[in-house]
mmCIF file of C-alpha atoms in Angstrom:
data_model
loop_
_atom_site.group_PDB
_atom_site.id
_atom_site.type_symbol
_atom_site.label_atom_id
_atom_site.label_comp_id
_atom_site.label_asym_id
_atom_site.label_seq_id
_atom_site.Cartn_x
_atom_site.Cartn_y
_atom_site.Cartn_z
ATOM 1 C CA MET A 88 -13.191 -12.683 -13.757
ATOM 2 C CA VAL A 89 -11.667 -10.212 -16.049
ATOM 3 C CA GLY A 90 -8.812 -8.160 -14.493
ATOM 4 C CA PRO A 91 -6.277 -7.065 -13.564
ATOM 5 C CA PHE A 92 -7.912 -5.933 -10.351
ATOM 6 C CA PRO A 93 -5.157 -4.148 -8.107
ATOM 7 C CA VAL A 94 -5.102 -4.691 -4.416
ATOM 8 C CA LEU A 95 -3.766 -1.695 -2.511
ATOM 9 C CA VAL A 96 -2.634 -2.594 0.986
ATOM 10 C CA LEU A 97 -2.900 0.694 3.109
ATOM 11 C CA SER A 98 -2.165 1.473 6.989
ATOM 12 C CA PRO A 99 -0.243 4.415 8.506
ATOM 13 C CA GLY A 100 2.767 1.915 8.826
ATOM 14 C CA ARG A 101 3.788 -0.491 11.653
ATOM 15 C CA SER A 102 0.377 -2.141 11.360
ATOM 16 C CA GLY A 103 1.185 -5.320 9.807
ATOM 17 C CA SER A 104 1.208 -4.375 6.073
ATOM 18 C CA SER A 105 4.425 -6.409 5.327
ATOM 19 C CA THR A 106 2.810 -9.586 6.786
ATOM 20 C CA VAL A 107 -0.439 -8.926 4.586
ATOM 21 C CA ALA A 108 1.715 -8.152 1.407
ATOM 22 C CA LYS A 109 3.836 -11.441 1.990
ATOM 23 C CA TRP A 110 0.271 -13.413 2.527
ATOM 24 C CA LEU A 111 -0.879 -11.698 -0.878
ATOM 25 C CA ILE A 112 2.411 -12.994 -2.901
ATOM 26 C CA ASP A 113 2.006 -16.348 -1.358
ATOM 27 C CA LEU A 114 -1.763 -16.255 -2.665
ATOM 28 C CA GLY A 115 -0.370 -15.665 -6.107
ATOM 29 C CA VAL A 116 -0.998 -11.847 -6.227
ATOM 30 C CA ASN A 117 1.824 -10.060 -7.928
ATOM 31 C CA MET A 118 3.437 -7.307 -5.468
ATOM 32 C CA GLY A 119 6.373 -6.431 -7.651
ATOM 33 C CA SER A 120 9.547 -8.021 -8.500
ATOM 34 C CA ARG A 121 12.007 -5.615 -6.438
ATOM 35 C CA PHE A 122 11.518 -5.333 -2.772
ATOM 36 C CA ARG A 123 12.750 -3.191 0.142
ATOM 37 C CA ALA A 124 15.280 -5.522 1.962
ATOM 38 C CA ALA A 125 14.299 -6.881 5.380
ATOM 39 C CA ASP A 126 16.338 -5.214 8.197
ATOM 40 C CA GLU A 127 16.349 -5.302 12.028
ATOM 41 C CA THR A 128 13.107 -3.540 12.350
ATOM 42 C CA ASN A 129 11.164 -5.988 9.944
ATOM 43 C CA PRO A 130 13.078 -9.154 9.695
ATOM 44 C CA ASP A 131 10.620 -11.101 7.320
ATOM 45 C CA GLY A 132 11.022 -8.271 4.851
ATOM 46 C CA TYR A 133 9.002 -5.131 4.048
ATOM 47 C CA TRP A 134 7.441 -6.512 0.542
ATOM 48 C CA GLU A 135 7.281 -2.881 -0.687
ATOM 49 C CA ASP A 136 7.998 -2.599 -4.559
ATOM 50 C CA LEU A 137 10.857 -0.380 -4.709
ATOM 51 C CA ASP A 138 9.565 1.281 -8.065
ATOM 52 C CA TRP A 139 6.416 2.573 -6.132
ATOM 53 C CA ARG A 140 8.388 3.483 -3.199
ATOM 54 C CA ASP A 141 10.904 5.462 -4.753
ATOM 55 C CA LEU A 142 8.245 7.243 -6.636
ATOM 56 C CA ASN A 143 6.390 8.066 -3.369
ATOM 57 C CA ASP A 144 9.646 9.011 -1.758
ATOM 58 C CA ALA A 145 10.430 11.614 -4.630
ATOM 59 C CA LEU A 146 7.070 13.108 -4.166
ATOM 60 C CA TYR A 147 7.152 13.118 -0.493
ATOM 61 C CA ARG A 148 10.698 14.973 -0.602
ATOM 62 C CA ARG A 149 9.232 17.210 -3.063
ATOM 63 C CA ALA A 150 11.801 16.015 -5.558
ATOM 64 C CA ILE A 151 9.031 16.061 -8.321
ATOM 65 C CA SER A 152 5.793 17.674 -9.026
ATOM 66 C CA ALA A 153 2.229 16.065 -8.545
ATOM 67 C CA ARG A 154 2.060 16.197 -12.417
ATOM 68 C CA TRP A 155 5.172 14.288 -12.964
ATOM 69 C CA TYR A 156 4.363 11.774 -9.964
ATOM 70 C CA CYS A 157 0.983 11.158 -11.882
ATOM 71 C CA TRP A 158 2.745 10.732 -15.239
ATOM 72 C CA ILE A 159 5.325 8.081 -13.915
ATOM 73 C CA ALA A 160 2.510 6.552 -11.893
ATOM 74 C CA GLU A 161 0.441 5.989 -14.660
ATOM 75 C CA ARG A 162 3.455 4.234 -16.572
ATOM 76 C CA LEU A 163 4.028 2.094 -13.702
ATOM 77 C CA TYR A 164 0.476 1.181 -13.028
ATOM 78 C CA GLY A 165 0.083 0.475 -16.787
ATOM 79 C CA SER A 166 3.017 -1.771 -16.903
ATOM 80 C CA ARG A 167 1.941 -3.624 -13.832
ATOM 81 C CA MET A 168 -1.534 -4.204 -15.197
ATOM 82 C CA LEU A 169 0.008 -5.495 -18.500
ATOM 83 C CA LYS A 170 2.262 -7.750 -16.802
ATOM 84 C CA ALA A 171 -0.272 -9.327 -14.505
ATOM 85 C CA LYS A 172 -2.456 -9.630 -17.482
ATOM 86 C CA ASN A 173 -0.091 -11.607 -19.509
ATOM 87 C CA ALA A 174 1.481 -13.808 -16.682
ATOM 88 C CA ALA A 175 -0.258 -17.090 -16.002
ATOM 89 C CA GLU A 176 1.398 -17.577 -12.768
ATOM 90 C CA TYR A 177 -0.758 -14.911 -11.046
ATOM 91 C CA VAL A 178 -3.986 -15.666 -9.775
ATOM 92 C CA ALA A 179 -6.857 -14.152 -11.405
ATOM 93 C CA ASN A 180 -4.509 -11.531 -13.031
ATOM 94 C CA GLU A 181 -4.197 -9.618 -9.680
ATOM 95 C CA TRP A 182 -1.463 -7.389 -8.522
ATOM 96 C CA GLY A 183 -0.709 -5.028 -5.669
ATOM 97 C CA ILE A 184 0.994 -2.324 -4.137
ATOM 98 C CA LYS A 185 1.962 -1.863 -0.529
ATOM 99 C CA ASP A 186 3.639 1.224 0.930
ATOM 100 C CA PRO A 187 2.595 3.340 3.769
ATOM 101 C CA GLN A 188 3.073 6.455 1.818
ATOM 102 C CA LEU A 189 0.310 5.486 -0.404
ATOM 103 C CA CYS A 190 -2.008 6.897 2.330
ATOM 104 C CA ASP A 191 -0.370 10.337 1.484
ATOM 105 C CA VAL A 192 -1.005 10.032 -2.323
ATOM 106 C CA LEU A 193 -4.129 7.889 -2.486
ATOM 107 C CA SER A 194 -6.423 10.821 -3.327
ATOM 108 C CA LEU A 195 -4.137 12.167 -6.068
ATOM 109 C CA LEU A 196 -3.861 8.576 -7.711
ATOM 110 C CA GLN A 197 -7.807 8.147 -7.269
ATOM 111 C CA GLU A 198 -8.298 11.487 -9.036
ATOM 112 C CA ARG A 199 -5.761 11.528 -11.731
ATOM 113 C CA VAL A 200 -4.186 7.984 -12.338
ATOM 114 C CA PHE A 201 -6.993 5.290 -11.566
ATOM 115 C CA PRO A 202 -9.685 6.768 -13.968
ATOM 116 C CA ILE A 203 -7.432 6.048 -17.097
ATOM 117 C CA PHE A 204 -7.543 2.376 -16.317
ATOM 118 C CA VAL A 205 -10.404 0.099 -16.608
ATOM 119 C CA GLY A 206 -11.076 -2.071 -13.471
ATOM 120 C CA GLN A 207 -11.900 -1.587 -9.923
ATOM 121 C CA GLN A 208 -9.274 -1.062 -7.265
ATOM 122 C CA ARG A 209 -9.727 -2.903 -4.034
ATOM 123 C CA TYR A 210 -8.460 -1.860 -0.840
ATOM 124 C CA ILE A 211 -7.209 -3.771 2.048
ATOM 125 C CA ARG A 212 -7.049 -1.344 5.137
ATOM 126 C CA LEU A 213 -5.142 -2.150 8.326
ATOM 127 C CA HIS A 214 -6.130 -0.966 11.697
ATOM 128 C CA ARG A 215 -3.999 -1.042 14.875
ATOM 129 C CA ASP A 216 -4.333 1.098 17.979
ATOM 130 C CA PRO A 217 -2.621 4.372 17.429
ATOM 131 C CA VAL A 218 -0.507 4.370 20.606
ATOM 132 C CA ASP A 219 0.836 0.878 19.634
ATOM 133 C CA VAL A 220 1.857 2.250 16.112
ATOM 134 C CA ALA A 221 3.362 5.313 17.550
ATOM 135 C CA ALA A 222 5.576 3.296 20.284
ATOM 136 C CA SER A 223 6.649 1.146 17.134
ATOM 137 C CA MET A 224 7.774 4.099 15.141
ATOM 138 C CA VAL A 225 9.645 5.485 18.005
ATOM 139 C CA ARG A 226 11.371 2.077 18.735
ATOM 140 C CA CYS A 227 12.081 1.154 15.133
ATOM 141 C CA TYR A 228 12.650 4.664 13.527
ATOM 142 C CA GLY A 229 13.504 7.071 16.240
ATOM 143 C CA VAL A 230 10.500 9.047 15.217
ATOM 144 C CA PRO A 231 9.439 11.483 18.243
ATOM 145 C CA ARG A 232 6.115 10.333 19.640
ATOM 146 C CA GLU A 233 4.473 13.673 18.854
ATOM 147 C CA GLU A 234 5.594 13.487 15.391
ATOM 148 C CA ALA A 235 4.530 9.637 15.231
ATOM 149 C CA MET A 236 1.033 10.672 16.276
ATOM 150 C CA ARG A 237 0.942 13.520 13.926
ATOM 151 C CA ILE A 238 1.672 11.174 10.965
ATOM 152 C CA ILE A 239 -0.857 8.521 12.073
ATOM 153 C CA ARG A 240 -3.802 11.170 12.490
ATOM 154 C CA LEU A 241 -2.901 12.592 9.144
ATOM 155 C CA ARG A 242 -3.026 9.225 7.405
ATOM 156 C CA THR A 243 -5.887 7.853 9.146
ATOM 157 C CA ASP A 244 -7.877 11.078 8.071
ATOM 158 C CA LEU A 245 -6.539 10.674 4.512
ATOM 159 C CA LEU A 246 -7.647 7.173 4.397
ATOM 160 C CA ASP A 247 -11.099 7.899 5.910
ATOM 161 C CA GLN A 248 -11.660 10.420 3.111
ATOM 162 C CA SER A 249 -10.269 8.480 0.375
ATOM 163 C CA LEU A 250 -11.998 5.163 0.973
ATOM 164 C CA GLU A 251 -15.385 6.186 1.346
ATOM 165 C CA GLY A 252 -17.702 4.245 -0.722
ATOM 166 C CA LYS A 253 -15.042 2.062 -2.041
ATOM 167 C CA MET A 254 -14.595 -1.867 -2.011
ATOM 168 C CA VAL A 255 -12.448 -1.956 1.628
ATOM 169 C CA LEU A 256 -11.537 -5.116 3.518
ATOM 170 C CA ASP A 257 -10.611 -3.917 7.168
ATOM 171 C CA ILE A 258 -8.453 -5.901 8.974
ATOM 172 C CA ARG A 259 -7.425 -5.633 12.728
ATOM 173 C CA PHE A 260 -3.805 -5.982 13.830
ATOM 174 C CA THR A 261 -4.649 -8.595 16.404
ATOM 175 C CA ASP A 262 -6.012 -10.736 13.380
ATOM 176 C CA ILE A 263 -2.939 -10.267 11.549
ATOM 177 C CA VAL A 264 -0.913 -11.466 14.444
ATOM 178 C CA SER A 265 -3.039 -14.396 15.414
ATOM 179 C CA GLY A 266 -3.269 -15.456 11.554
ATOM 180 C CA THR A 267 -6.888 -15.497 11.251
ATOM 181 C CA ALA A 268 -6.753 -12.418 8.705
ATOM 182 C CA ARG A 269 -5.211 -14.719 6.062
ATOM 183 C CA SER A 270 -8.347 -16.620 5.405
ATOM 184 C CA ALA A 271 -10.483 -13.624 5.230
ATOM 185 C CA ILE A 272 -8.012 -12.080 2.556
ATOM 186 C CA GLU A 273 -7.910 -15.371 0.781
ATOM 187 C CA GLU A 274 -12.021 -15.414 0.713
ATOM 188 C CA TRP A 275 -12.063 -11.735 -0.307
ATOM 189 C CA LEU A 276 -9.900 -12.267 -3.339
#
């Protein structure tokens, strides 16, 4: 296998993406080196690379333009590819990104950043009942239910559009909770 082959973990949030990211790390996928710390809403850790999270936050807050976002993303993406390619400890030179905000910027990355690099991006898309996701957002972050449902609908629609025709492994939240999704991910890698 020629690599590196990036794996993007995608969900609207509160759908098991932290568990999946940790499994990927356990399976030898480089998910980053600096992670968002665990807290009371996610005591086992988020496993979100802080460089990508900070970049996505900056774009989300409109602190940077789409042009600057792409310029920085190219460098982060290229740096991660190079590190994965040169690091013997990673399985098949694979690396990944997990951040719920990727849903919001995925089409931008696909259009302006991914074509620069050789290799096929692969996607793990997580599915959970939107009512349960909204309830979790309300409980964990204090997001009003209507706002949580708006975010979930928007991110779901963006993923539907961005992932059409792509290599996607679809995982249900119930399979994450039961642990059966881990073997499916391992086979897929």
